[in-house]
PDB file of N, CA, C and O in Angstrom:
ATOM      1  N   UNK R 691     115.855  37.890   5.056  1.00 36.00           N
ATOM      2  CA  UNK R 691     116.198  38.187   6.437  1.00 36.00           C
ATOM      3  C   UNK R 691     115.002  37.875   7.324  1.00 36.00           C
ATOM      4  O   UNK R 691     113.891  38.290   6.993  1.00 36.00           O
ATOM      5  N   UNK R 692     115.165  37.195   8.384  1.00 39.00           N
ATOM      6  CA  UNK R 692     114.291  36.713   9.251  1.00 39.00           C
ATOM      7  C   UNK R 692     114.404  37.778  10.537  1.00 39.00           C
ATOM      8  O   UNK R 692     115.513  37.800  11.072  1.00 39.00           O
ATOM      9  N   UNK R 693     113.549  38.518  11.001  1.00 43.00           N
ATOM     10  CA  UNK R 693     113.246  38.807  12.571  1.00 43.00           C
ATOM     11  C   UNK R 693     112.964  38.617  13.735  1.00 43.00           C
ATOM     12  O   UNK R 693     111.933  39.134  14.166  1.00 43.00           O
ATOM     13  N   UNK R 694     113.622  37.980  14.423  1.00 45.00           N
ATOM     14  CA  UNK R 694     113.171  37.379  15.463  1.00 45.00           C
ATOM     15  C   UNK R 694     112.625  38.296  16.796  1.00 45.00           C
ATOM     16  O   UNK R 694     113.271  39.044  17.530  1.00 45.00           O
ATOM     17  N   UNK R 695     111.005  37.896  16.819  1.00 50.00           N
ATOM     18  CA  UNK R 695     110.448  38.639  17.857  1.00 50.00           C
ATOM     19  C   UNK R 695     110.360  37.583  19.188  1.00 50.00           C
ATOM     20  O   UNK R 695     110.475  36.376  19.402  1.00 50.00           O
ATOM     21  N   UNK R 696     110.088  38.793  19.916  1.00 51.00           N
ATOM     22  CA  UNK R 696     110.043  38.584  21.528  1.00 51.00           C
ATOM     23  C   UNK R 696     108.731  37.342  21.699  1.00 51.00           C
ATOM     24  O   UNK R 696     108.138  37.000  20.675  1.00 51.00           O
ATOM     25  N   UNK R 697     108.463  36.906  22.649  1.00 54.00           N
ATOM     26  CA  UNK R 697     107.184  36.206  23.241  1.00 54.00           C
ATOM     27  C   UNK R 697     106.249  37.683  23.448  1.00 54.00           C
ATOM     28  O   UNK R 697     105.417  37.848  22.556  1.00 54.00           O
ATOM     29  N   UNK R 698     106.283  38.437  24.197  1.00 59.00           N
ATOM     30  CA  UNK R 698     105.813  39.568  24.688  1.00 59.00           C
ATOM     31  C   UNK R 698     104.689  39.860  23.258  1.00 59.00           C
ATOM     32  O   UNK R 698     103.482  40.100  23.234  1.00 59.00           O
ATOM     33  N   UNK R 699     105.887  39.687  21.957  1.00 57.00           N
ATOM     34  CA  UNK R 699     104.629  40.238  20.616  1.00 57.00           C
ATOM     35  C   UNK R 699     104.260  39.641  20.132  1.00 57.00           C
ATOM     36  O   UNK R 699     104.134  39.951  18.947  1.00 57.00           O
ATOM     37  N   UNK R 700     103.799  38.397  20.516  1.00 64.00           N
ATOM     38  CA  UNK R 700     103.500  37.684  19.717  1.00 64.00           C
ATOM     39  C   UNK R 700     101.698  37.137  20.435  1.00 64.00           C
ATOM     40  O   UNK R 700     101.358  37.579  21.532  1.00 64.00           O
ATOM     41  N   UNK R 701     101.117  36.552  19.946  1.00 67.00           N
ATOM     42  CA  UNK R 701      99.547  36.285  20.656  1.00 67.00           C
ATOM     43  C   UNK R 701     100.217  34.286  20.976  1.00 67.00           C
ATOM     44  O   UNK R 701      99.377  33.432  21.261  1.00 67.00           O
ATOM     45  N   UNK R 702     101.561  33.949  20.867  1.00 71.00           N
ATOM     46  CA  UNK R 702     101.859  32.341  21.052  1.00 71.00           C
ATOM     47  C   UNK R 702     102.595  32.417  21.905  1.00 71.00           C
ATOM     48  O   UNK R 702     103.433  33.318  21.892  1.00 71.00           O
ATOM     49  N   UNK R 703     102.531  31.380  23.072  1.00 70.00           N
ATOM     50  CA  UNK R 703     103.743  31.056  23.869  1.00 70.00           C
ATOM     51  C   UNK R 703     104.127  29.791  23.985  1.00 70.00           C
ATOM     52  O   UNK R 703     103.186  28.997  23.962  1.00 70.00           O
ATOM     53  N   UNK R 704     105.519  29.183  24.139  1.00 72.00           N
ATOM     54  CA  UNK R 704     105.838  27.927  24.351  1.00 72.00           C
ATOM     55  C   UNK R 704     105.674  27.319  25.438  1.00 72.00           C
ATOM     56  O   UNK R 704     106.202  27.857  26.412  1.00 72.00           O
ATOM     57  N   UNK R 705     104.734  25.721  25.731  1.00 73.00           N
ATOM     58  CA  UNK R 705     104.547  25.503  26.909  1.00 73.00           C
ATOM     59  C   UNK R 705     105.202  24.240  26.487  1.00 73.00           C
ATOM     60  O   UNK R 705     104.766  23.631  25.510  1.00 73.00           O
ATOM     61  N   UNK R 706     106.694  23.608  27.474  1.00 74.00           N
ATOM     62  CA  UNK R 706     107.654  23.224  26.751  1.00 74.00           C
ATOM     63  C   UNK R 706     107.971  22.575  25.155  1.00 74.00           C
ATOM     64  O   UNK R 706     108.788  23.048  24.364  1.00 74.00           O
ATOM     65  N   UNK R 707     107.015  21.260  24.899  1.00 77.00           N
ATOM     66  CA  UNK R 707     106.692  21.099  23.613  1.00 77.00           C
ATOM     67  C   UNK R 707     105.622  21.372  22.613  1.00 77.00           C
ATOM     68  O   UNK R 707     105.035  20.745  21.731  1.00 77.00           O
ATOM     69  N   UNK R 708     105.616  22.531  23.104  1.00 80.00           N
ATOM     70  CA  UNK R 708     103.703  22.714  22.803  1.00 80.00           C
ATOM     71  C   UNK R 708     104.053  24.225  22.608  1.00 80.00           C
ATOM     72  O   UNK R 708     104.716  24.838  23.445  1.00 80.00           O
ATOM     73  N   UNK R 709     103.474  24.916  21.222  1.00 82.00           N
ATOM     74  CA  UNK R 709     103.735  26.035  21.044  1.00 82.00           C
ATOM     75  C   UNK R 709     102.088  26.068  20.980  1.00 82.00           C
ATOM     76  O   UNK R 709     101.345  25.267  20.413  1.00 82.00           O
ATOM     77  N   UNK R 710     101.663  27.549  21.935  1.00 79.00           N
ATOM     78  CA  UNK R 710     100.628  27.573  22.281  1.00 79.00           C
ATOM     79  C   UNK R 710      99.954  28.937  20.914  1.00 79.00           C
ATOM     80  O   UNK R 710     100.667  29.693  20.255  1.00 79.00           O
ATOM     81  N   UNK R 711      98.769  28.858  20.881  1.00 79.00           N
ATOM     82  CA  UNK R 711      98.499  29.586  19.638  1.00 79.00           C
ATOM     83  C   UNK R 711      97.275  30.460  20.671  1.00 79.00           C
ATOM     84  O   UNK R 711      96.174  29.926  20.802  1.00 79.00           O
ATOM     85  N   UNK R 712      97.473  31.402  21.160  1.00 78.00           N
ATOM     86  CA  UNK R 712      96.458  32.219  21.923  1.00 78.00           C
ATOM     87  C   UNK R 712      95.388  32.603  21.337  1.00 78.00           C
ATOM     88  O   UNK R 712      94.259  32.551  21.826  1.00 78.00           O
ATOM     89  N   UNK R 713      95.811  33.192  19.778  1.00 76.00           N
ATOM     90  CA  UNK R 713      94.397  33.954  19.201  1.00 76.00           C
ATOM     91  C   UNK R 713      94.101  33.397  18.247  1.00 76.00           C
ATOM     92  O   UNK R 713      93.297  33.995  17.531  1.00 76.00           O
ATOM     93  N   UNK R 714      94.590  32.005  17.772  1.00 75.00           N
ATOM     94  CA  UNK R 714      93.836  30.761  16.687  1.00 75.00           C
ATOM     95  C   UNK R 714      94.296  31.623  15.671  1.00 75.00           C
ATOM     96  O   UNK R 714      93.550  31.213  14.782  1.00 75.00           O
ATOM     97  N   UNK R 715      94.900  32.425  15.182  1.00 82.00           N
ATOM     98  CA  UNK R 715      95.184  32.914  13.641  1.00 82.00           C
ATOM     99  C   UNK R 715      96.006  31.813  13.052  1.00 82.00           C
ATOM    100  O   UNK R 715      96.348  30.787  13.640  1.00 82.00           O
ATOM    101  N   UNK R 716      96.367  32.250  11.437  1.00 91.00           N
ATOM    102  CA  UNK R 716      97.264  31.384  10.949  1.00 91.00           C
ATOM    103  C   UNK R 716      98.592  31.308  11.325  1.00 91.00           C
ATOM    104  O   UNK R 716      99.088  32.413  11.545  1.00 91.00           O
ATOM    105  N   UNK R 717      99.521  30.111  11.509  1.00 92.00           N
ATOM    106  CA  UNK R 717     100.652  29.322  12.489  1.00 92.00           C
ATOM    107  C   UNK R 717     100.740  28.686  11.223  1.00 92.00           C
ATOM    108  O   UNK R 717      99.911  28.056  10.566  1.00 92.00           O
ATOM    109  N   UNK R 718     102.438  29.119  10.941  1.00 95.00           N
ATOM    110  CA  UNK R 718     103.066  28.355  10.436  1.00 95.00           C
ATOM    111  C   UNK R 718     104.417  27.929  10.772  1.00 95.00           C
ATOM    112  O   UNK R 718     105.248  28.718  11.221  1.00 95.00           O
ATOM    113  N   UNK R 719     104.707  26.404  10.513  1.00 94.00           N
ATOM    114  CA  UNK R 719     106.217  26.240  11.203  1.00 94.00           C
ATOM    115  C   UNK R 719     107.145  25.839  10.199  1.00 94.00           C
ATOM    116  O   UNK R 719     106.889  24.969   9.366  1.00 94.00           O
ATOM    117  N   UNK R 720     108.190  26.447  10.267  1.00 95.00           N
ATOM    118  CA  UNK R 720     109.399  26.105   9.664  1.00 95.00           C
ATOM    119  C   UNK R 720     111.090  25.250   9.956  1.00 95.00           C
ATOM    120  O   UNK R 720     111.999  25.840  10.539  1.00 95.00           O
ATOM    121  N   UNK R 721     111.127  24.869   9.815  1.00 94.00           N
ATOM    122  CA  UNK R 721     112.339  23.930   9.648  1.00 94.00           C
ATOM    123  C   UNK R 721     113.830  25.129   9.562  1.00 94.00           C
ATOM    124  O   UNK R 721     113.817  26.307   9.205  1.00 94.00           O
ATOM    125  N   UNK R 722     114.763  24.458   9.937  1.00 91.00           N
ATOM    126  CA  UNK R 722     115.821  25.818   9.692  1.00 91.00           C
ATOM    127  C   UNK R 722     116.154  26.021   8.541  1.00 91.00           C
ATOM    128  O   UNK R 722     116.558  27.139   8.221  1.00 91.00           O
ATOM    129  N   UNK R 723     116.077  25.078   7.701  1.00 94.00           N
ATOM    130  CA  UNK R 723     116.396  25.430   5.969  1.00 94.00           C
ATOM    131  C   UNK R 723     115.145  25.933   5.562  1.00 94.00           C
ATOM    132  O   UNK R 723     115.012  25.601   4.384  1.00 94.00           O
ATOM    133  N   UNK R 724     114.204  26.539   5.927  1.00 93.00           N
ATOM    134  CA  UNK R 724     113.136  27.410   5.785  1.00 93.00           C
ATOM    135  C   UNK R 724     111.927  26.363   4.891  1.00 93.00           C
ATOM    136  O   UNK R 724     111.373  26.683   3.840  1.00 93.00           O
ATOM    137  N   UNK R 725     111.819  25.640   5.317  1.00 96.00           N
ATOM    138  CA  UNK R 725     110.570  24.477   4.064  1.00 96.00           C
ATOM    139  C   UNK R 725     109.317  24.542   5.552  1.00 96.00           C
ATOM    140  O   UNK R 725     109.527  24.201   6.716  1.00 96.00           O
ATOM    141  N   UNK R 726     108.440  24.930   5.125  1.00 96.00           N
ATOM    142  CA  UNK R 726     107.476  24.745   5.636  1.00 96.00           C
ATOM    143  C   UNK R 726     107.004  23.350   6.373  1.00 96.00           C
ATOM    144  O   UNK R 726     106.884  22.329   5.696  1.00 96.00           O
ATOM    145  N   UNK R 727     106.741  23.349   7.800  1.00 95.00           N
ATOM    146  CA  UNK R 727     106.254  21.866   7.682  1.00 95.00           C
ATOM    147  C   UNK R 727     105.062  21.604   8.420  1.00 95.00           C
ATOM    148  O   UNK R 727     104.674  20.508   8.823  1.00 95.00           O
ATOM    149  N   UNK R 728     104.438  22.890   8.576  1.00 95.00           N
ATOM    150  CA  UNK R 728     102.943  22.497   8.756  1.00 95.00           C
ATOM    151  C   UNK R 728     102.781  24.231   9.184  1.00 95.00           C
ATOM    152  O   UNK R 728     103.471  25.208   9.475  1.00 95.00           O
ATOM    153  N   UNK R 729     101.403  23.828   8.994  1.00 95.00           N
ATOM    154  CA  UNK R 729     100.460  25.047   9.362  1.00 95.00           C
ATOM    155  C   UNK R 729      99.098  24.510  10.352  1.00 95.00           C
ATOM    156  O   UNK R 729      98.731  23.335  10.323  1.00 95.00           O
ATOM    157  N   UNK R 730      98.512  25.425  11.104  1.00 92.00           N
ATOM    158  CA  UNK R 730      97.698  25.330  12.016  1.00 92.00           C
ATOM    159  C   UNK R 730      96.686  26.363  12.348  1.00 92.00           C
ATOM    160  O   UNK R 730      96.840  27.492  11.881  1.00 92.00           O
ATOM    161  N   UNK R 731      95.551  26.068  13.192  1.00 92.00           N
ATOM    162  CA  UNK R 731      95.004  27.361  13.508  1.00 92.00           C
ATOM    163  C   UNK R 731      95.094  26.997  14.998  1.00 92.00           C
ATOM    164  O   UNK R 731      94.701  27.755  15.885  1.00 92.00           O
ATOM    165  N   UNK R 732      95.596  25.877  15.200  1.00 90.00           N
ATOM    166  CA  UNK R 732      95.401  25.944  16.655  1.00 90.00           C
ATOM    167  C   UNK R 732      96.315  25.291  16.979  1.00 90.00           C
ATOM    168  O   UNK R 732      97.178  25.283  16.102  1.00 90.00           O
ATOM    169  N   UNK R 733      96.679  24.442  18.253  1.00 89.00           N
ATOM    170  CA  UNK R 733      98.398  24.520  19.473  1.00 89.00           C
ATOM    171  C   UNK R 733      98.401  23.676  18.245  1.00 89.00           C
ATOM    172  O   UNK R 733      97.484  23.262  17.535  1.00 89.00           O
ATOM    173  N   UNK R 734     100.658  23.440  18.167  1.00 90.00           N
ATOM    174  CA  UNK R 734     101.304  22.723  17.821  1.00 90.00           C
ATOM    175  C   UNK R 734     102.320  22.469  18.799  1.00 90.00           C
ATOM    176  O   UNK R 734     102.875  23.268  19.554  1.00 90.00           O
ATOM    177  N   UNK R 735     102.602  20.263  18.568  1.00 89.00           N
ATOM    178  CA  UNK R 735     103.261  19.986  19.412  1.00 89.00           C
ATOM    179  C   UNK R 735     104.548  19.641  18.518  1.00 89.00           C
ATOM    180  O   UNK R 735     104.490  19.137  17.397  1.00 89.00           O
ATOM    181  N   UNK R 736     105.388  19.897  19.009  1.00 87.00           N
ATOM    182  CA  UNK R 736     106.666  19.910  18.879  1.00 87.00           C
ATOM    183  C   UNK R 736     107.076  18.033  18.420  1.00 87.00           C
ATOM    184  O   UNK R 736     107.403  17.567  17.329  1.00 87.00           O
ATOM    185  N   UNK R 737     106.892  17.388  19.674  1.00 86.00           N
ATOM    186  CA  UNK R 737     107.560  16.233  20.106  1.00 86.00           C
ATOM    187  C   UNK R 737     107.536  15.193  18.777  1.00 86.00           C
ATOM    188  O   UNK R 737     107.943  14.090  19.141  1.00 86.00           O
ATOM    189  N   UNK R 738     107.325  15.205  17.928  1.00 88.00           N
ATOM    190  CA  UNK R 738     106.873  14.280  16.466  1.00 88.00           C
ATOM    191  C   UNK R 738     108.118  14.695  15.871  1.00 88.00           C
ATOM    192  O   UNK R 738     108.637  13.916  15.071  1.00 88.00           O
ATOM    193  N   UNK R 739     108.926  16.256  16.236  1.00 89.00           N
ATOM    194  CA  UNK R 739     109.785  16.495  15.142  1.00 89.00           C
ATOM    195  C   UNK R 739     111.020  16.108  15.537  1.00 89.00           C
ATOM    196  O   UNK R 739     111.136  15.663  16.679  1.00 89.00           O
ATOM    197  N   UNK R 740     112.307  16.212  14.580  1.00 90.00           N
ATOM    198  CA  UNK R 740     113.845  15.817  15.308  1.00 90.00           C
ATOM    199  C   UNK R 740     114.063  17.085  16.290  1.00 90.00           C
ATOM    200  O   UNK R 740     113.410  18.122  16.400  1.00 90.00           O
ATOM    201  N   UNK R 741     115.007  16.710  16.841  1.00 87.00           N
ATOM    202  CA  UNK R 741     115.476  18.031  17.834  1.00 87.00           C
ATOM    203  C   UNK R 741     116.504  19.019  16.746  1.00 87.00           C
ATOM    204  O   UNK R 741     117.272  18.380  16.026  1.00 87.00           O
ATOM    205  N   UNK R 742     116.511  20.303  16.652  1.00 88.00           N
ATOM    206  CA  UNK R 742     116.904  21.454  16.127  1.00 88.00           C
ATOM    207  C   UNK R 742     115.915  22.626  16.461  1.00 88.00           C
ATOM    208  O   UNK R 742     115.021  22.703  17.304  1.00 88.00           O
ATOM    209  N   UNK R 743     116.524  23.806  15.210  1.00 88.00           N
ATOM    210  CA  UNK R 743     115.660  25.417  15.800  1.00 88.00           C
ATOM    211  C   UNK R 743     114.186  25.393  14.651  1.00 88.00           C
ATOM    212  O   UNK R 743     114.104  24.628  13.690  1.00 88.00           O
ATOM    213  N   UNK R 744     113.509  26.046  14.904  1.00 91.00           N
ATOM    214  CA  UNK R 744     112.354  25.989  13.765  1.00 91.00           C
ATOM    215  C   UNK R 744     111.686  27.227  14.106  1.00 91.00           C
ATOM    216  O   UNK R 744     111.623  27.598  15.278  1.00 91.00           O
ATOM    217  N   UNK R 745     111.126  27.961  13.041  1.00 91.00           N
ATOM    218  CA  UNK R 745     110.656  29.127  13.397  1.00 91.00           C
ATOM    219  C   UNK R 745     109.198  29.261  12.964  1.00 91.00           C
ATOM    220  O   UNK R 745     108.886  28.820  11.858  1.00 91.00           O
ATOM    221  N   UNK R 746     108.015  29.999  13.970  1.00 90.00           N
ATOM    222  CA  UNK R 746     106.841  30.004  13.938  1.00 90.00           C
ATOM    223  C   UNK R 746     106.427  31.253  13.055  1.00 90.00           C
ATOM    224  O   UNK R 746     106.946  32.194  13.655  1.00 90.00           O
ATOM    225  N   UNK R 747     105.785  31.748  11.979  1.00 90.00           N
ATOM    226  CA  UNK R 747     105.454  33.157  11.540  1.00 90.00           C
ATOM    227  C   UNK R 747     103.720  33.092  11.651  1.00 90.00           C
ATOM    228  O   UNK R 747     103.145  32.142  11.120  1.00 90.00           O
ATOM    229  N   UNK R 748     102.979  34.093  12.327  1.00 87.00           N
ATOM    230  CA  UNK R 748     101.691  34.301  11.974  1.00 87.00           C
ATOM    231  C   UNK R 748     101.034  34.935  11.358  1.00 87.00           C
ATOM    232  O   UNK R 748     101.016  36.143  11.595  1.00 87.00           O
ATOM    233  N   UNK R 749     100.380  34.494  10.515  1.00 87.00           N
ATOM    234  CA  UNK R 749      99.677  35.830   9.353  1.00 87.00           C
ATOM    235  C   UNK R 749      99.778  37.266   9.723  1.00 87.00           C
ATOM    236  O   UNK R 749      99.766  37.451  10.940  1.00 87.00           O
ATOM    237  N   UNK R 750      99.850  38.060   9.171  1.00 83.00           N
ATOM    238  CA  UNK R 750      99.739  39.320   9.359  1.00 83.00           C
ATOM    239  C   UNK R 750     100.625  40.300  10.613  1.00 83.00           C
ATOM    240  O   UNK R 750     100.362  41.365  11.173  1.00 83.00           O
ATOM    241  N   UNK R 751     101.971  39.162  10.711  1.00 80.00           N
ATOM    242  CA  UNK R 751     102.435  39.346  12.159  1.00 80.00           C
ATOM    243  C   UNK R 751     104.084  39.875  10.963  1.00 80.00           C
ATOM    244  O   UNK R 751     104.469  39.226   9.990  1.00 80.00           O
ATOM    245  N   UNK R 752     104.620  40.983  11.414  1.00 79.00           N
ATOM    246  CA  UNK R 752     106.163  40.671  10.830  1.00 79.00           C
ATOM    247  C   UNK R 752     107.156  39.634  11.770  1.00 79.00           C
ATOM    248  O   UNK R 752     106.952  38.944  12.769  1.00 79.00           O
ATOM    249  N   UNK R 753     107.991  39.826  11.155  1.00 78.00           N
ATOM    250  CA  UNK R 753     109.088  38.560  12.163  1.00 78.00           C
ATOM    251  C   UNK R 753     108.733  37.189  12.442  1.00 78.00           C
ATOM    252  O   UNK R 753     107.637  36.796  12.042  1.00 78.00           O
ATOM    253  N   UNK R 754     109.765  36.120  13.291  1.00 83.00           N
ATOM    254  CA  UNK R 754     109.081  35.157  13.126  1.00 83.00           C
ATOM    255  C   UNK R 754     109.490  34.853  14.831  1.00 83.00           C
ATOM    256  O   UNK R 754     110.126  35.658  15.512  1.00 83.00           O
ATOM    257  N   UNK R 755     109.009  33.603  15.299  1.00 84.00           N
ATOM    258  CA  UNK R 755     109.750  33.622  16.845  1.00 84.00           C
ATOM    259  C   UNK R 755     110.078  32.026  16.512  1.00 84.00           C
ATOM    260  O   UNK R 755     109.537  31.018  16.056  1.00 84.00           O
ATOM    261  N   UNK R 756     111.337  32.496  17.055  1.00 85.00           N
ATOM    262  CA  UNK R 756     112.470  31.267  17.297  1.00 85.00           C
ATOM    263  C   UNK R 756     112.023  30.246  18.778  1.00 85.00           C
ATOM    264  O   UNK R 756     111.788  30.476  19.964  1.00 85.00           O
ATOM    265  N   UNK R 757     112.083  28.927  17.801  1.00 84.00           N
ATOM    266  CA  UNK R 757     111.900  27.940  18.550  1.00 84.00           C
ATOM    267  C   UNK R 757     112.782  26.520  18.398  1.00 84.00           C
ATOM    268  O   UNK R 757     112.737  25.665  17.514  1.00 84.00           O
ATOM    269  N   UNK R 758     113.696  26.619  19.750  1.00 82.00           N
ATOM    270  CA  UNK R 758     114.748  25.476  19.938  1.00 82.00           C
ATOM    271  C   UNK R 758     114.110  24.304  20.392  1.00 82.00           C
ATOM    272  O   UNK R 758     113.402  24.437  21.390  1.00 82.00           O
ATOM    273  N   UNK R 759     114.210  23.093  19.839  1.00 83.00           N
ATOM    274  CA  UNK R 759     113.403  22.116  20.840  1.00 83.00           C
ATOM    275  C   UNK R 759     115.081  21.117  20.337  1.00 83.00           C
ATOM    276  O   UNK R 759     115.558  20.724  19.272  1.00 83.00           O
ATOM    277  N   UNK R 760     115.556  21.048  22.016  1.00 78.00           N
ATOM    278  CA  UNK R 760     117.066  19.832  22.336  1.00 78.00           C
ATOM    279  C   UNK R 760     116.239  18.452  22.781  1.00 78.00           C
ATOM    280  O   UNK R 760     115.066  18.175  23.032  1.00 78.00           O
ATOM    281  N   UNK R 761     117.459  17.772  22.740  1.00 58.00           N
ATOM    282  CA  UNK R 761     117.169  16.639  23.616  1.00 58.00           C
ATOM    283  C   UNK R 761     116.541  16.691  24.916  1.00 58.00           C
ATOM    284  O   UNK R 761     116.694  17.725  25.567  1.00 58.00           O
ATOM    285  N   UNK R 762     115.783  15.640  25.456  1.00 49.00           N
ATOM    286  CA  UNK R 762     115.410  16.292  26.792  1.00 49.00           C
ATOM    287  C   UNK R 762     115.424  14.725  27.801  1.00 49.00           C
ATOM    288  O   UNK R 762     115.167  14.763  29.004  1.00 49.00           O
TER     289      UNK R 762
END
């Protein structure tokens, strides 16, 4: 079961293709069939991937925050 948290709890915000990483911890992104497809300590850009949902989890953080990137 996945949790999806708010922006509010999280130390990342989305600046449209650009998921912003505020406090450099570990960032990891997931694919919707849950396969890992990268990790970071710092911003990740979106625009390299296909359009669908993918979800961000940060170390020591529960839940994960949902991220839609559509056509644009």
């Amino acid at each position: 079961k996945v949790t999806t948290v708010s922006d509010d709890q999280l130390p990342i915000r989305q600046e449209g293709a650009v998921i912003v990483n505020e406090n450099r911890g570990r960032m990891a992104i997931f694919d919707a069939s849950g396969k890992m497809i990268a990790t970071t300590i710092s911003n990740f850009d979106l625009r390299s991937l296909p359009d669908g949902v993918y979800l961000v989890r940060l170390a020591g953080v529960k839940g994960a925050y949902k991220v839609v990137k559509g056509a644009e």
